[in-house]
Tab-separated table of C-alpha atoms in Angstrom:
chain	number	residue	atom	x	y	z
Q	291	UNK	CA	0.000	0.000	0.000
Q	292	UNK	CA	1.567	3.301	-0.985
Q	293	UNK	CA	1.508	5.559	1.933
Q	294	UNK	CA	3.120	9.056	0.143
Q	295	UNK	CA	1.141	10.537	-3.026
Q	296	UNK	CA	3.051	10.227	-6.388
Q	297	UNK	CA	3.548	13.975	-7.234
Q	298	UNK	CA	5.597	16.376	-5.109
Q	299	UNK	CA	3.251	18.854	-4.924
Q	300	UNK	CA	0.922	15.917	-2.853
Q	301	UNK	CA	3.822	15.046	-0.886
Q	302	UNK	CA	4.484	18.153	0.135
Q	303	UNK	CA	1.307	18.833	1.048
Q	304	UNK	CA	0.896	15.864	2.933
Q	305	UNK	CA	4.272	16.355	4.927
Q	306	UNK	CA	2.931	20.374	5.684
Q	307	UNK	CA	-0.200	19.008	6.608
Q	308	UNK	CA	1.097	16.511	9.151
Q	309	UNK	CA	3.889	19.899	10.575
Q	310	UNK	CA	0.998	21.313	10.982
Q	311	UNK	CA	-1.289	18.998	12.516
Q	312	UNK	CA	1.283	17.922	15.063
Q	313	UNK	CA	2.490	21.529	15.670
Q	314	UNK	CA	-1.450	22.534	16.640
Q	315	UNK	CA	-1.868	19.252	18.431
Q	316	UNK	CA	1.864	20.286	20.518
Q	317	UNK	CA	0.458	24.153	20.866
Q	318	UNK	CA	-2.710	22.862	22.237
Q	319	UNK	CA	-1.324	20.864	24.700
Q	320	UNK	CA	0.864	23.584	25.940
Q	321	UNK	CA	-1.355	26.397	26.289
Q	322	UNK	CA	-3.139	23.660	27.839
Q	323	UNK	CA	-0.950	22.740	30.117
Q	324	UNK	CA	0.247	26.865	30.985
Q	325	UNK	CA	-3.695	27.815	31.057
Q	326	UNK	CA	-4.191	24.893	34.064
Q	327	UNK	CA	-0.552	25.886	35.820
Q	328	UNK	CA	-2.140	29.127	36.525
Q	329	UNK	CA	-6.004	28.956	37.020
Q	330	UNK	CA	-4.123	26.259	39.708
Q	331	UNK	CA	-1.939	28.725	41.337
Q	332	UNK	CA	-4.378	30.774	41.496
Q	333	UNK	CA	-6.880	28.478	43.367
Q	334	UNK	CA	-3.778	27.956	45.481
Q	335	UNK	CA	-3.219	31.596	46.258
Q	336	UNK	CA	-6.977	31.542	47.142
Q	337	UNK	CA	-6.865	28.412	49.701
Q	338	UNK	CA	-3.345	29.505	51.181
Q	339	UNK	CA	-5.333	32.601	52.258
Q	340	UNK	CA	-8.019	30.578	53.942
Q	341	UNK	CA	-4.682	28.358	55.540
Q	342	UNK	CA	-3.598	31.844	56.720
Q	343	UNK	CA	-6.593	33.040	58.160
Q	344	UNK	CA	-7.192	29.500	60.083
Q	345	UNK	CA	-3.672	30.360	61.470
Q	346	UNK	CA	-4.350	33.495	62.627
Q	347	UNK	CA	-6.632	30.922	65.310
Q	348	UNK	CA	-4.003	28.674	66.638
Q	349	UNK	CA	-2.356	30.450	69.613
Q	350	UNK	CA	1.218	30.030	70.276
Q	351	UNK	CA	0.965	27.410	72.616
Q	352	UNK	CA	-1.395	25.278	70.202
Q	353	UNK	CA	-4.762	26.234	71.703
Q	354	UNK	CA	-8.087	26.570	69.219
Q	355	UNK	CA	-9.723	30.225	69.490
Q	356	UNK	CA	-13.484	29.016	68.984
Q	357	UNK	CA	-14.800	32.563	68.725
Q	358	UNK	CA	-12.131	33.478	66.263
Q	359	UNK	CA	-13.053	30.681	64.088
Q	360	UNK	CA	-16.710	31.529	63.859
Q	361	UNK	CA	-15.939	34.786	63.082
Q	362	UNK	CA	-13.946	33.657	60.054
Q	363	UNK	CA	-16.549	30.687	59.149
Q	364	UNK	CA	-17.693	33.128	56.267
Q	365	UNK	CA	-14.413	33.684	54.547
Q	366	UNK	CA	-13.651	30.200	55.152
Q	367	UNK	CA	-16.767	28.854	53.458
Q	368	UNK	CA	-16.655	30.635	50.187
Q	369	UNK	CA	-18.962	28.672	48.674
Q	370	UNK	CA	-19.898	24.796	47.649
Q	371	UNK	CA	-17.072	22.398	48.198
Q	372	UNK	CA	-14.674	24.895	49.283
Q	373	UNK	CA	-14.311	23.032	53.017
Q	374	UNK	CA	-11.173	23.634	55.644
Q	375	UNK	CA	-10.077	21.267	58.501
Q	376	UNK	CA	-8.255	21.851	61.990
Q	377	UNK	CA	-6.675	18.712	63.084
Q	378	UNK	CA	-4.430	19.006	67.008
Q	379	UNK	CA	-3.152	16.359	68.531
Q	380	UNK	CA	-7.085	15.757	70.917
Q	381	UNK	CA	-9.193	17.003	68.406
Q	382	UNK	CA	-10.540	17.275	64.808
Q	383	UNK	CA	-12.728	21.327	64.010
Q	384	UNK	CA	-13.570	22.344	60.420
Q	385	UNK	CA	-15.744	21.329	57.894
Q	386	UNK	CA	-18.023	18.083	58.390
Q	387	UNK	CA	-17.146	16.152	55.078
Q	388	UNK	CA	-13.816	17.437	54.750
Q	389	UNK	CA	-12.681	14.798	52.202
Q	390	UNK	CA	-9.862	12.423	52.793
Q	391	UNK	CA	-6.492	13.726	51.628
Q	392	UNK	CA	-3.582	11.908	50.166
Q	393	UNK	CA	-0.366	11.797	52.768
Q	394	UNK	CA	2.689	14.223	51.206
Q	395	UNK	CA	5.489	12.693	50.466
Q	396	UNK	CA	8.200	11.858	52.843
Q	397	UNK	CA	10.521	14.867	54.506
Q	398	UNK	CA	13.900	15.048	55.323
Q	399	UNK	CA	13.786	12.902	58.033
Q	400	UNK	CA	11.448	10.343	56.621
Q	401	UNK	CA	8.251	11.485	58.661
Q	402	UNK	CA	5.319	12.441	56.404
Q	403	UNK	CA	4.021	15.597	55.842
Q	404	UNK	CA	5.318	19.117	56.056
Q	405	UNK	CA	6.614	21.061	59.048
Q	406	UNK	CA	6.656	24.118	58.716
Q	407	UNK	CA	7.412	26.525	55.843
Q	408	UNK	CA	5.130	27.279	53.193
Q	409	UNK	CA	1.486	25.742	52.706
Q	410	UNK	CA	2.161	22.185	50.119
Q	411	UNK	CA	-0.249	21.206	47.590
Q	412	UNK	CA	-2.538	17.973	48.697
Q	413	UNK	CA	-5.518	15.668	46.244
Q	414	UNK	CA	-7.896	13.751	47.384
Q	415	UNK	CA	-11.587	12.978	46.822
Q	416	UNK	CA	-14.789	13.267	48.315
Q	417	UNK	CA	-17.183	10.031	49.314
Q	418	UNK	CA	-18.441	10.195	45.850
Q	419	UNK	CA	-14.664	9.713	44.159
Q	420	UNK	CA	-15.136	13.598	43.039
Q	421	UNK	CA	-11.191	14.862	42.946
Q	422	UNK	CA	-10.926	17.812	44.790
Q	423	UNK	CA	-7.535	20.237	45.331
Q	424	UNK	CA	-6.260	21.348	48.595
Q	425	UNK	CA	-3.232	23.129	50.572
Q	426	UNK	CA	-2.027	21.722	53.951
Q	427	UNK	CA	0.513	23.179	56.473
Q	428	UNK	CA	1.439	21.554	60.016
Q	429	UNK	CA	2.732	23.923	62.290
Q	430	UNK	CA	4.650	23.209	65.539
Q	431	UNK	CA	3.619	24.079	68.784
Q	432	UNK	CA	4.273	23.521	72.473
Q	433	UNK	CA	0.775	20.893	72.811
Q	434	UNK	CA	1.940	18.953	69.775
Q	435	UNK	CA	1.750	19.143	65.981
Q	436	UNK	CA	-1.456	21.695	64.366
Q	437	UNK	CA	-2.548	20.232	60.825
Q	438	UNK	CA	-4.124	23.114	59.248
Q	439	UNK	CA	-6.034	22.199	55.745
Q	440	UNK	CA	-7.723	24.166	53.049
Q	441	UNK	CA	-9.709	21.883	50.075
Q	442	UNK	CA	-11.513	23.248	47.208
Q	443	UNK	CA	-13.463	21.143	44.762
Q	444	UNK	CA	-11.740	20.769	41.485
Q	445	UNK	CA	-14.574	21.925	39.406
Q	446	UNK	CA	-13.413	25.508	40.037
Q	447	UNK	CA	-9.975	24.167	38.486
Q	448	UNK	CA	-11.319	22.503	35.463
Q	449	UNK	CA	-14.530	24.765	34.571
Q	450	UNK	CA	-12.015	28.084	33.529
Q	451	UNK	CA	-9.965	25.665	31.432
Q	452	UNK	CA	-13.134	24.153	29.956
Q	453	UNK	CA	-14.401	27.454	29.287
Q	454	UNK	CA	-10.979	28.681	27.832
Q	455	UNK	CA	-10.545	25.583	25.337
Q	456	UNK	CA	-13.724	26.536	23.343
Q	457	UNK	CA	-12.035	29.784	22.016
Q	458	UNK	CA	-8.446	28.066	21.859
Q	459	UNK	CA	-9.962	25.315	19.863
Q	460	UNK	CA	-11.501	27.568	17.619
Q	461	UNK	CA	-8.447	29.594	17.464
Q	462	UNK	CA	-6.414	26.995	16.633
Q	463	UNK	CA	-9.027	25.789	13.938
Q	464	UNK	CA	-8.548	29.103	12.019
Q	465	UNK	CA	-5.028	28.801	12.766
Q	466	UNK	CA	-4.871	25.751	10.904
Q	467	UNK	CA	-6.970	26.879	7.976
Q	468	UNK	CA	-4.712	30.069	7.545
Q	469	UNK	CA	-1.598	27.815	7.616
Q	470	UNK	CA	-3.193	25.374	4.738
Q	471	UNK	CA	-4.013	28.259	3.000
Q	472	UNK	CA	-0.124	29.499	3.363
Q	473	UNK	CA	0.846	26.168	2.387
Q	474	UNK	CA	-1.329	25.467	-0.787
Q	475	UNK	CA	0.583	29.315	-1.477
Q	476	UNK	CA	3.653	28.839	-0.799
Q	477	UNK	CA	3.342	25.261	-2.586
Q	478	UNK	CA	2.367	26.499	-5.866
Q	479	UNK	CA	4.053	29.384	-6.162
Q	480	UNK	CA	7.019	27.010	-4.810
Q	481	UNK	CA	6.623	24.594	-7.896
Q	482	UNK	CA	5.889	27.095	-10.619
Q	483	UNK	CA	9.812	26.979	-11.722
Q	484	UNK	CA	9.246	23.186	-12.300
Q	485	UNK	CA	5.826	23.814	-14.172
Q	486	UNK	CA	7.856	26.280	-16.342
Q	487	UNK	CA	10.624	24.172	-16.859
Q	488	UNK	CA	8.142	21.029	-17.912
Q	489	UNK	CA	6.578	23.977	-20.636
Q	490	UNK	CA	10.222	24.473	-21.840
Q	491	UNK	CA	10.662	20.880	-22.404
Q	492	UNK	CA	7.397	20.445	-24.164
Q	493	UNK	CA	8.385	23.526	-26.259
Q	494	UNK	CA	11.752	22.331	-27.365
Q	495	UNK	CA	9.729	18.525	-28.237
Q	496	UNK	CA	7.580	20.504	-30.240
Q	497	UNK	CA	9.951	22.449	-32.222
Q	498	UNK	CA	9.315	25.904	-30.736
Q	499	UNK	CA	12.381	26.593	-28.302
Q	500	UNK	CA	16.021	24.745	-28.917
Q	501	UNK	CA	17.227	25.677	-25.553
Q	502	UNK	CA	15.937	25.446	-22.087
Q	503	UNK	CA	16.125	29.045	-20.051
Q	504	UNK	CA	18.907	28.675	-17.586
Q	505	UNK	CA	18.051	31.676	-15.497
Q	506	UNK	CA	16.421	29.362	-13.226
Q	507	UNK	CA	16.662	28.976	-9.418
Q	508	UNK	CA	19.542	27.827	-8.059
Q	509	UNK	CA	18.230	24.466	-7.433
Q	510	UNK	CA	17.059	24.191	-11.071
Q	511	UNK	CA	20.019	25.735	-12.835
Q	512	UNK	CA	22.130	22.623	-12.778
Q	513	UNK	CA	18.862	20.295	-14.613
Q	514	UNK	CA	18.548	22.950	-17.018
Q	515	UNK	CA	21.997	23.130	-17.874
Q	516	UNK	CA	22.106	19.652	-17.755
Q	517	UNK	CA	19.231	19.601	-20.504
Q	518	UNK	CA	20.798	21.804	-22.575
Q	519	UNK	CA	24.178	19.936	-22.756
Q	520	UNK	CA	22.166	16.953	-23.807
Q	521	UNK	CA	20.113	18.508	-26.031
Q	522	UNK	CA	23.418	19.711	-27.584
Q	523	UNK	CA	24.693	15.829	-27.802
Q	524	UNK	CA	21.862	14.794	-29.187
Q	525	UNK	CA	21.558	17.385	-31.775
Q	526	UNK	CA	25.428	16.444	-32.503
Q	527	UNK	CA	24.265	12.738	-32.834
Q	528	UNK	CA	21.439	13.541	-34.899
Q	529	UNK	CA	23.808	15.162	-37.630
Q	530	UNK	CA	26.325	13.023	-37.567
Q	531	UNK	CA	23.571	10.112	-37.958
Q	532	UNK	CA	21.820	12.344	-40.970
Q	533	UNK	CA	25.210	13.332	-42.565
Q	534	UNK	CA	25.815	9.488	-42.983
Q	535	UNK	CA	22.524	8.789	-44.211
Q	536	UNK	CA	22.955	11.023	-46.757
Q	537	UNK	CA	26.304	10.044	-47.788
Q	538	UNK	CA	25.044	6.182	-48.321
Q	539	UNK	CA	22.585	7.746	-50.130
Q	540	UNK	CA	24.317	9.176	-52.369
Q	541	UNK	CA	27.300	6.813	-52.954
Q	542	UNK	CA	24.918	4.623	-53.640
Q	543	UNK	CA	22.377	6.397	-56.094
Q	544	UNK	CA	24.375	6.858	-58.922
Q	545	UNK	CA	25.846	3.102	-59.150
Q	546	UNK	CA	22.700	1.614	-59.013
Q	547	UNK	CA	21.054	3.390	-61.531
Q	548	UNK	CA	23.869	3.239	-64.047
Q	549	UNK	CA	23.496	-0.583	-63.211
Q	550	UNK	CA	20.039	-0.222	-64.066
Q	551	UNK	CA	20.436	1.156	-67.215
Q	552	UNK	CA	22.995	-0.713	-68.855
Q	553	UNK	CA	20.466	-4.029	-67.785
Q	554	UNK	CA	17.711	-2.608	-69.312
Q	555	UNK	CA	17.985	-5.043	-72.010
Q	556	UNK	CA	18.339	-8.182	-69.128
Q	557	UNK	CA	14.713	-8.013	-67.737
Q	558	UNK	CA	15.856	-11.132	-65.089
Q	559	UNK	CA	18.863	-9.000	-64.225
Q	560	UNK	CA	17.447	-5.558	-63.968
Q	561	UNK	CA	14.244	-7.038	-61.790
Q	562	UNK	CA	17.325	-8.368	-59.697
Q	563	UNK	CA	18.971	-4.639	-59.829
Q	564	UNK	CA	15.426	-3.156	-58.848
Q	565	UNK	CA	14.891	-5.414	-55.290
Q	566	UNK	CA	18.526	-3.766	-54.837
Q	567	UNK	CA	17.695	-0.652	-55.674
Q	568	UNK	CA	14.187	-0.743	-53.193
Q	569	UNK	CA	15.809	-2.684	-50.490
Q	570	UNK	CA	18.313	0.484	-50.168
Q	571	UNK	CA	15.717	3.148	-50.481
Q	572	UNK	CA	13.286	1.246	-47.781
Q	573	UNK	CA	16.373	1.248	-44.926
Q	574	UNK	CA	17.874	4.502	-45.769
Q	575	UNK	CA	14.110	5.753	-45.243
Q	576	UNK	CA	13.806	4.399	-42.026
Q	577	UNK	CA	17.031	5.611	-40.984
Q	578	UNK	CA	16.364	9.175	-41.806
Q	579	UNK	CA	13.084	9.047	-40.586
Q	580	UNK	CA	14.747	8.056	-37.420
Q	581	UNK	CA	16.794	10.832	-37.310
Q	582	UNK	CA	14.652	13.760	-38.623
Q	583	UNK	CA	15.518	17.160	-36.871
Q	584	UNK	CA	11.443	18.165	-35.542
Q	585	UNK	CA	13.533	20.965	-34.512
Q	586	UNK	CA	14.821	22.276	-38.284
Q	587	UNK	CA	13.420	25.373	-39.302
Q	588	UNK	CA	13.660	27.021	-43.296
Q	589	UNK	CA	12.408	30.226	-44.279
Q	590	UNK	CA	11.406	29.581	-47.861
Q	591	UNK	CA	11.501	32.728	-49.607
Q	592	UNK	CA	15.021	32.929	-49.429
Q	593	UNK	CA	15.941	29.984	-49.796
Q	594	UNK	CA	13.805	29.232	-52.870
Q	595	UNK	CA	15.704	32.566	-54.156
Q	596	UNK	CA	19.362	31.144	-53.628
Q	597	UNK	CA	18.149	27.792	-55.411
Q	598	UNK	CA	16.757	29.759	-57.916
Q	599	UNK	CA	19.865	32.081	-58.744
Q	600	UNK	CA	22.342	28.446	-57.729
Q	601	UNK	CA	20.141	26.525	-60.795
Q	602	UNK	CA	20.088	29.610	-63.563
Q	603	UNK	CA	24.099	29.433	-62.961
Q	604	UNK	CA	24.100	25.889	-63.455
Q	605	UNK	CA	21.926	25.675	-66.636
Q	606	UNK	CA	23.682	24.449	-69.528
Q	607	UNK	CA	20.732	24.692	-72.487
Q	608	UNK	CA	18.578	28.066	-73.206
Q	609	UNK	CA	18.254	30.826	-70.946
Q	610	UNK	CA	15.138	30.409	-68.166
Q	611	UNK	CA	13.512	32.834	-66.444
Q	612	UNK	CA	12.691	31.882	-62.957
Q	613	UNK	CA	10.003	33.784	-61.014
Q	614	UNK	CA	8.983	33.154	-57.176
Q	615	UNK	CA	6.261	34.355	-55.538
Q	616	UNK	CA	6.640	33.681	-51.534
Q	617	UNK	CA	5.388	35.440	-48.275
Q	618	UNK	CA	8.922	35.876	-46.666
Q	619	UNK	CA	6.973	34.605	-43.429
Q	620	UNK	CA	6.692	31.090	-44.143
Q	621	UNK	CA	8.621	28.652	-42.654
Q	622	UNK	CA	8.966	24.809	-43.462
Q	623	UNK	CA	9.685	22.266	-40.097
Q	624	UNK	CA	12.122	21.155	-42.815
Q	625	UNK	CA	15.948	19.695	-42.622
Q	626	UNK	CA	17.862	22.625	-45.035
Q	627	UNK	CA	20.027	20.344	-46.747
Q	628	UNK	CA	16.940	18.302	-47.020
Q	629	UNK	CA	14.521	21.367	-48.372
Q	630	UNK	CA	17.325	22.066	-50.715
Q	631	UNK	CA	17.124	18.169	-52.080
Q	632	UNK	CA	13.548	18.629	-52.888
Q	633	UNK	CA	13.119	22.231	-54.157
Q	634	UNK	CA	16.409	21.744	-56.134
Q	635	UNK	CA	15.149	18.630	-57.945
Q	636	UNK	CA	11.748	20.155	-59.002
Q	637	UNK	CA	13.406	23.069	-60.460
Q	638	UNK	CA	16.377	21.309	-62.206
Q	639	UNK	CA	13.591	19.004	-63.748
Q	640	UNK	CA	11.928	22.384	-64.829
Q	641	UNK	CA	14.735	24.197	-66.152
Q	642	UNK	CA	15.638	21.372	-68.009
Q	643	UNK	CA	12.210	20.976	-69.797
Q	644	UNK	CA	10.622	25.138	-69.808
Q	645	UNK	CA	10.861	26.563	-72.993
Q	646	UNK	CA	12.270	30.051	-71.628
Q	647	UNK	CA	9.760	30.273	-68.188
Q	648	UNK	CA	9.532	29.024	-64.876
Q	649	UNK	CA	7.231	30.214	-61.681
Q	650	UNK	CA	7.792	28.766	-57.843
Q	651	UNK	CA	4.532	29.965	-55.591
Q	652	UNK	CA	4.193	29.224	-52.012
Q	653	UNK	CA	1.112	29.313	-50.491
Q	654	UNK	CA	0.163	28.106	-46.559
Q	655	UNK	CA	-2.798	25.347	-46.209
Q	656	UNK	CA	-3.682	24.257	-43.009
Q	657	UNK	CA	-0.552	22.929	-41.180
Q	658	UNK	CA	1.048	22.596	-44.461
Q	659	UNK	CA	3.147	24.653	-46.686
Q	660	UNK	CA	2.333	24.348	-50.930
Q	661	UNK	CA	5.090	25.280	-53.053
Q	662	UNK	CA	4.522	24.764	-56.783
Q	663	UNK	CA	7.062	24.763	-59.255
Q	664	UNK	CA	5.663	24.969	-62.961
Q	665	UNK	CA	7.164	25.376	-65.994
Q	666	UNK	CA	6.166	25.916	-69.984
Q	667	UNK	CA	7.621	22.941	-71.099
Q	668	UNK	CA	5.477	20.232	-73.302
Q	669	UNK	CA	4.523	18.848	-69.826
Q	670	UNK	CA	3.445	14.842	-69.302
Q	671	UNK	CA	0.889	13.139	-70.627
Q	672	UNK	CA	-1.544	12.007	-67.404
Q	673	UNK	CA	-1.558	8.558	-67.832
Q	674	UNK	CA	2.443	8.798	-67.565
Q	675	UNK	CA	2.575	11.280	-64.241
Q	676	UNK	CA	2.836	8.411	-61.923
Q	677	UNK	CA	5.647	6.478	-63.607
Q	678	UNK	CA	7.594	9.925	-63.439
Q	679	UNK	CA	7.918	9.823	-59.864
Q	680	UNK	CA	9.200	6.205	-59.978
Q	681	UNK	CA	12.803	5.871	-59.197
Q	682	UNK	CA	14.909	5.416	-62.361
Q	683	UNK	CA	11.930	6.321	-64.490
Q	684	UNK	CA	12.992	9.076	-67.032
Q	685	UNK	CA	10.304	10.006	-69.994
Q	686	UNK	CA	12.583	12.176	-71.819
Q	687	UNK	CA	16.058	10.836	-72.705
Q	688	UNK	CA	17.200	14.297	-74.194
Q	689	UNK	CA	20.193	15.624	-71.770
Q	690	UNK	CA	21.914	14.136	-68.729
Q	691	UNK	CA	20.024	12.856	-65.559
Q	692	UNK	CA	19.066	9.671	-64.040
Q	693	UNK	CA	15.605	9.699	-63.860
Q	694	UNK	CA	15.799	10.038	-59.726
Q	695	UNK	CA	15.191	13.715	-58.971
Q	696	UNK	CA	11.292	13.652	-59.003
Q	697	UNK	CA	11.413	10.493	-56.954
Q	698	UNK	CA	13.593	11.562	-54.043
Q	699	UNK	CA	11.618	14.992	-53.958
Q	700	UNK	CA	8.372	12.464	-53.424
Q	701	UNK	CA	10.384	10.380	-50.824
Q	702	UNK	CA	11.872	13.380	-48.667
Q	703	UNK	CA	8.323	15.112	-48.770
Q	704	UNK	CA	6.993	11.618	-47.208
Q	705	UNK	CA	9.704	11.626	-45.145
Q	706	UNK	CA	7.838	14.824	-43.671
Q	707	UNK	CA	4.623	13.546	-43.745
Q	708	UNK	CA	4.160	15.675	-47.082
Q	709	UNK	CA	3.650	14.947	-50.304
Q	710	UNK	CA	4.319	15.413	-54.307
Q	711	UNK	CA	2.046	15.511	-57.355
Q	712	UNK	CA	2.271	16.536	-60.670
Q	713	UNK	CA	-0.487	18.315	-62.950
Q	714	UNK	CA	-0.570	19.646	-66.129
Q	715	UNK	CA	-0.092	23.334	-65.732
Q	716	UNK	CA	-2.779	26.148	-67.545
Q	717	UNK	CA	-0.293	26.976	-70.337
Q	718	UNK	CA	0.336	23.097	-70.962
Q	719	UNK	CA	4.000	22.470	-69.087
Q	720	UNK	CA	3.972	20.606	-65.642
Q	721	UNK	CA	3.546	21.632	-62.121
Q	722	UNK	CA	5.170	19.902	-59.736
Q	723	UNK	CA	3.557	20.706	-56.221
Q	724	UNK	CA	5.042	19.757	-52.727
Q	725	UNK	CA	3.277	19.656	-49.324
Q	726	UNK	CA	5.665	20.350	-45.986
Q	727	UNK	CA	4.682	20.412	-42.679
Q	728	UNK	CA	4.567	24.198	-41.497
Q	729	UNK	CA	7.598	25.361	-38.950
Q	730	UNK	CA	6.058	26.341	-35.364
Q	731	UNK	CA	6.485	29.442	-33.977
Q	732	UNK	CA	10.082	29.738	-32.007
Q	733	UNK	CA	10.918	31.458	-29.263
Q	734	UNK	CA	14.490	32.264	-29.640
């Protein structure tokens, strides 16, 4: 059975509630304890005035003054229960059901009870077993040993403490409530660091922060720097393990597809060349999914513009135009190097077939990002579109090229959970349209 709660903000709240339980519960007891000490010593003061007064009664050589003691019968009798007692070595005067008295403890010399000195504390009880309180003092006299007594019933002890505990309880009841409330507080307010630290971490999952803030408490600082130093490995990892991808990848791209075209003629041998050829793409897929940056961020206009200007260099044949139209707010949650792989393919494959024009346009749908690369070329025939995005598929054997550029543009767009098709464009050429997740907003 699991005692503590699971969260930190229950056990802490189950730890200040049990301080503060036991703290009341100690409090209580000691105002307790001082509130009886002196409603007590008072009483005592009270009875050790009667003892006094029955003194004043006992003459020096131990005699009783009668008339002296009715005289004083109405300060001795202050009311119910309060009873006093005369007790010389002949004879017993006071109160008729004085109650019997517990002997003191033992004195220097072993005798019990008091000689002398000060007036001692005494319990007892009356026939009924009620306790009551009372204050004794033997004095020493020339006829023998003079017990006086004083006894009061311990109601008048008990009742002011009763009466006092109703307000201290209550006290104490809205003393507890305040310190819950101080504690529930202190408690949140206490965790909020963590709460904003868990946000961070959620942030930098999602793509929107690529650093945890390390002005933190001091208790926090170390896990955030912590966080960020493995953040930083893994983001080391994660290119090293993307760089190598992409290296297999292309070592192995251009061998396989020469393969495949000089066994074009050796349909056993190229089917043979084309379980190769899938077998490599289907693992180096699932390794780069595996190691896709959620945390890469491209602005497109520009870098549609440097492909564009890196692509009209690079054109061998006729002159093209290339026109983009982009918001220079949108953003891609795309690799660079990756984004550069796609784009780049769909506008080689349009520079090599426009007849002097090509437009890119970027438009945002939903939680995706169009861009559409068209062109004025003669454009392909419909029934042939999806046999251009095969791997190794080329349609047009004019100029260099493999026939793989449309077909890793449609893999790294799946890669993203995006997409490539081709349509005939309005003035007859092709447009080649991507779909890319849309980058977050990041807090820098």
């Amino acid at each position: 059975m699991r005692l503590m709660p699971g969260s930190i903000r229950g056990r802490m709240l189950a730890l200040s509630a049990v301080a503060t339980l036991v703290a009341l519960l100690v409090a209580g007891f000691l105002i307790a304890a001082v509130l009886g000490r002196v409603v007590t010593q008072g009483v005592d003061r009270r009875l050790d005035a009667q003892i006094a007064l029955l003194a004043t009664a006992v003459g020096d050589d131990g005699s009783i003054d009668r008339t002296r003691l009715d005289g004083l019968r109405g300060a001795l009798e202050a009311g119910p229960g309060w009873r006093w007692q005369i007790v010389t070595p002949d004879r017993t005067l006071g109160s008729a059901d004085f109650p019997a008295l517990e002997l003191g403890p033992p004195g220097p010399h072993g005798e019990r009870g008091d000689r002398g000195g000060p007036p001692r504390p005494r319990e007892g009880s009356e026939a009924d077993g009620t306790p009551v309180h009372a204050r004794q003092v033997t004095l020493s006299t020339p006829a023998g040993a003079v017990t006086l007594s004083a006894s009061a019933p311990n109601s008048v002890i008990q009742r002011p403490i009763r009466e006092a505990a109703v307000p201290l309880l209550g006290l104490l009841a809205l003393l507890s409530l305040l310190l819950a409330a101080a504690a529930l507080v202190q408690i949140r307010y206490g965790l909020r660091p963590l709460r904003a630290l868990r946000d961070a971490v959620a942030d930098i999952r999602a793509g929107r922060m690529r650093a945890v803030p390390e002005d933190q408490p001091a208790e926090l600082q170390p896990l955030a720097q912590e966080l960020n130093a493995l953040g930083r490995d893994n983001q080391a990892a994660l290119e090293t393990a993307r760089a190598s991808a992409a290296n297999l990848a292309h070592a192995l791209k251009t061998p396989v597809a020469t393969l495949a075209i000089e066994l074009r003629d050796h349909p056993e041998h190229a089917r043979q060349v084309e379980r190769i050829d899938a077998t490599i793409r289907h693992h180096l897929s699932r390794a780069r999914e595996r190691v896709t940056d959620r945390h890469a961020r491209v602005l497109v206009a520009p870098a549609v513009a440097d492909l564009a200007r890196t692509v009209s260099r690079l054109n061998a044949g006729p002159p093209v135009d290339i026109a983009t139209t982009v918001a220079p707010s949108l953003a891609v949650a795309v690799d660079p190097a990756d984004f550069d792989e796609i784009v780049g393919n769909l506008l080689e494959n349009a520079v090599r077939h426009a007849e002097g024009k090509v437009a890119v346009t970027a438009a945002r749908i939903g939680a995706e990002v169009s861009i559409a690369v068209t062109d004025d070329g003669p454009g392909i025939a419909p029934d042939q579109m999806a046999r251009a995005i095969q791997p190794g598929v080329r349609l047009d054997e004019r100029g260099e090229g493999h026939g793989f550029g449309l077909a890793i543009a449609r893999e790294l767009s799946e890669l993203y959970r995006g997409g490539l098709t081709l349509a005939r464009a309005e003035g007859g050429g092709l447009m080649a349209t991507v779909r890319l997740p849309i980058a977050a907003e990041r807090d820098e």
